[in-house]
PDB file of C-alpha atoms in Angstrom:
ATOM      1  CA  SER A 296      80.112 120.649-112.125  1.00 81.00           C
ATOM      2  CA  GLN A 297      76.575 120.186-113.394  1.00 85.00           C
ATOM      3  CA  ILE A 298      77.306 122.257-116.489  1.00 88.00           C
ATOM      4  CA  ASP A 299      80.264 119.963-117.235  1.00 88.00           C
ATOM      5  CA  LYS A 300      78.023 116.895-116.807  1.00 90.00           C
ATOM      6  CA  ALA A 301      75.387 118.421-119.074  1.00 89.00           C
ATOM      7  CA  ASN A 302      78.007 119.263-121.709  1.00 89.00           C
ATOM      8  CA  ASP A 303      79.434 115.737-121.503  1.00 89.00           C
ATOM      9  CA  ARG A 304      75.964 114.275-121.962  1.00 88.00           C
ATOM     10  CA  LEU A 305      75.285 116.560-124.920  1.00 87.00           C
ATOM     11  CA  ASP A 306      78.588 115.485-126.466  1.00 86.00           C
ATOM     12  CA  GLU A 307      77.591 111.829-126.025  1.00 84.00           C
ATOM     13  CA  LEU A 308      74.188 112.406-127.612  1.00 83.00           C
ATOM     14  CA  ASP A 309      75.761 114.330-130.473  1.00 81.00           C
ATOM     15  CA  ALA A 310      78.186 111.468-131.127  1.00 80.00           C
ATOM     16  CA  GLU A 311      75.362 108.912-131.152  1.00 77.00           C
ATOM     17  CA  LYS A 312      72.853 110.738-133.360  1.00 77.00           C
ATOM     18  CA  SER A 313      72.290 109.738-136.938  1.00 70.00           C
ATOM     19  CA  THR A 314      73.343 112.110-139.625  1.00 75.00           C
ATOM     20  CA  HIS A 315      71.039 113.177-142.430  1.00 74.00           C
ATOM     21  CA  ASP A 316      73.095 111.052-144.831  1.00 76.00           C
ATOM     22  CA  ASP A 317      72.621 107.968-142.629  1.00 78.00           C
ATOM     23  CA  VAL A 318      68.867 108.472-142.553  1.00 82.00           C
ATOM     24  CA  GLU A 319      68.694 109.165-146.280  1.00 84.00           C
ATOM     25  CA  GLY A 320      70.685 106.010-147.009  1.00 84.00           C
ATOM     26  CA  LEU A 321      68.368 103.917-144.866  1.00 86.00           C
ATOM     27  CA  ARG A 322      65.322 105.505-146.484  1.00 89.00           C
ATOM     28  CA  LYS A 323      66.624 104.642-149.957  1.00 91.00           C
ATOM     29  CA  GLU A 324      67.370 101.076-148.851  1.00 92.00           C
ATOM     30  CA  MET A 325      63.880 100.701-147.389  1.00 93.00           C
ATOM     31  CA  HIS A 326      62.306 102.028-150.598  1.00 94.00           C
ATOM     32  CA  GLN A 327      64.368  99.587-152.659  1.00 94.00           C
ATOM     33  CA  ILE A 328      63.299  96.665-150.464  1.00 93.00           C
ATOM     34  CA  ARG A 329      59.662  97.773-150.741  1.00 93.00           C
ATOM     35  CA  ASP A 330      59.931  98.036-154.528  1.00 93.00           C
ATOM     36  CA  ASP A 331      61.595  94.619-154.792  1.00 91.00           C
ATOM     37  CA  TRP A 332      58.841  92.999-152.693  1.00 90.00           C
ATOM     38  CA  HIS A 333      56.170  94.772-154.736  1.00 91.00           C
ATOM     39  CA  ASP A 334      57.701  93.454-157.963  1.00 89.00           C
ATOM     40  CA  ARG A 335      57.941  89.946-156.524  1.00 85.00           C
ATOM     41  CA  ALA A 336      54.329  90.048-155.308  1.00 87.00           C
ATOM     42  CA  SER A 337      53.207  91.211-158.753  1.00 88.00           C
ATOM     43  CA  HIS A 338      55.036  88.321-160.413  1.00 82.00           C
ATOM     44  CA  ILE A 339      53.517  85.840-157.982  1.00 80.00           C
ATOM     45  CA  ALA A 340      50.014  87.252-158.487  1.00 84.00           C
ATOM     46  CA  ARG A 341      50.382  86.984-162.279  1.00 84.00           C
ATOM     47  CA  GLY A 342      51.869  83.507-162.035  1.00 78.00           C
ATOM     48  CA  THR A 343      55.091  84.617-163.682  1.00 82.00           C
ATOM     49  CA  ASP A 344      57.405  84.073-160.702  1.00 81.00           C
ATOM     50  CA  ILE A 345      59.425  81.022-161.783  1.00 85.00           C
ATOM     51  CA  GLU A 346      60.701  80.097-158.300  1.00 84.00           C
ATOM     52  CA  THR A 347      57.230  80.152-156.782  1.00 83.00           C
ATOM     53  CA  THR A 348      55.700  78.314-159.734  1.00 84.00           C
ATOM     54  CA  LYS A 349      58.323  75.553-159.480  1.00 89.00           C
ATOM     55  CA  ALA A 350      57.715  75.232-155.736  1.00 90.00           C
ATOM     56  CA  VAL A 351      53.941  74.985-156.196  1.00 87.00           C
ATOM     57  CA  VAL A 352      54.196  72.472-159.049  1.00 91.00           C
ATOM     58  CA  GLY A 353      56.681  70.404-157.048  1.00 93.00           C
ATOM     59  CA  GLN A 354      54.364  70.380-154.042  1.00 94.00           C
ATOM     60  CA  ILE A 355      51.384  69.321-156.150  1.00 94.00           C
ATOM     61  CA  LEU A 356      53.390  66.527-157.808  1.00 94.00           C
ATOM     62  CA  GLN A 357      54.557  65.301-154.401  1.00 94.00           C
ATOM     63  CA  GLU A 358      50.990  65.304-153.078  1.00 94.00           C
ATOM     64  CA  LYS A 359      49.918  63.249-156.102  1.00 94.00           C
ATOM     65  CA  GLY A 360      52.826  60.881-155.516  1.00 91.00           C
ATOM     66  CA  LEU A 361      54.399  61.570-158.891  1.00 88.00           C
ATOM     67  CA  ILE A 362      57.775  62.599-157.492  1.00 83.00           C
TER      68      ILE A 362
END
Protein backbone atom coordinates (compact mmCIF):
# COMPACT_ATOMS: atom_id res chain seq x y z
CA SER A 1 0.00 0.00 0.00
CA GLN A 2 2.74 2.44 0.91
CA ILE A 3 4.73 1.52 -2.19
CA ASP A 4 1.65 2.31 -4.30
CA LYS A 5 1.28 5.68 -2.54
CA ALA A 6 4.96 6.45 -3.07
CA ASN A 7 4.72 5.51 -6.75
CA ASP A 8 1.60 7.66 -7.16
CA ARG A 9 3.38 10.60 -5.56
CA LEU A 10 6.42 10.10 -7.78
CA ASP A 11 4.14 10.02 -10.82
CA GLU A 12 2.55 13.30 -9.70
CA LEU A 13 5.93 14.94 -9.19
CA ASP A 14 7.15 13.68 -12.54
CA ALA A 15 4.08 15.14 -14.26
CA GLU A 16 4.59 18.52 -12.58
CA LYS A 17 8.33 18.96 -13.15
CA SER A 18 9.66 21.31 -15.77
CA THR A 19 11.42 19.85 -18.72
CA HIS A 20 14.83 21.03 -19.85
CA ASP A 21 13.18 22.68 -22.86
CA ASP A 22 10.81 24.63 -20.59
CA VAL A 23 13.70 25.90 -18.49
CA GLU A 24 15.79 26.75 -21.54
CA GLY A 25 12.88 28.67 -23.07
CA LEU A 26 12.40 30.67 -19.89
CA ARG A 27 16.13 31.34 -19.65
CA LYS A 28 16.18 32.69 -23.21
CA GLU A 29 13.14 34.86 -22.50
CA MET A 30 14.75 36.24 -19.34
CA HIS A 31 17.97 37.02 -21.23
CA GLN A 32 15.99 38.80 -23.94
CA ILE A 33 14.13 40.89 -21.35
CA ARG A 34 17.43 41.75 -19.65
CA ASP A 35 18.99 42.76 -22.97
CA ASP A 36 15.97 44.88 -23.91
CA TRP A 37 16.08 46.71 -20.56
CA HIS A 38 19.83 47.21 -20.89
CA ASP A 39 19.36 48.74 -24.35
CA ARG A 40 16.57 50.97 -23.08
CA ALA A 41 18.64 52.10 -20.09
CA SER A 42 21.55 52.90 -22.41
CA HIS A 43 19.31 55.01 -24.63
CA ILE A 44 17.92 56.86 -21.63
CA ALA A 45 21.39 57.49 -20.21
CA ARG A 46 22.58 58.89 -23.56
CA GLY A 47 19.43 60.96 -23.97
CA THR A 48 18.51 59.17 -27.18
CA ASP A 49 15.32 57.50 -25.93
CA ILE A 50 12.61 59.45 -27.77
CA GLU A 51 9.71 58.38 -25.51
CA THR A 52 11.53 59.38 -22.35
CA THR A 53 12.79 62.62 -23.86
CA LYS A 54 9.26 63.59 -24.93
CA ALA A 55 7.92 62.79 -21.46
CA VAL A 56 10.61 64.88 -19.75
CA VAL A 57 10.19 67.83 -22.13
CA GLY A 58 6.41 67.67 -21.71
CA GLN A 59 6.75 67.68 -17.93
CA ILE A 60 9.12 70.65 -17.99
CA LEU A 61 6.81 72.60 -20.31
CA GLN A 62 3.85 71.86 -18.04
CA GLU A 63 5.79 73.01 -14.98
CA LYS A 64 6.63 76.25 -16.80
CA GLY A 65 2.98 76.65 -17.77
CA LEU A 66 3.70 76.57 -21.49
CA ILE A 67 1.34 73.69 -22.23
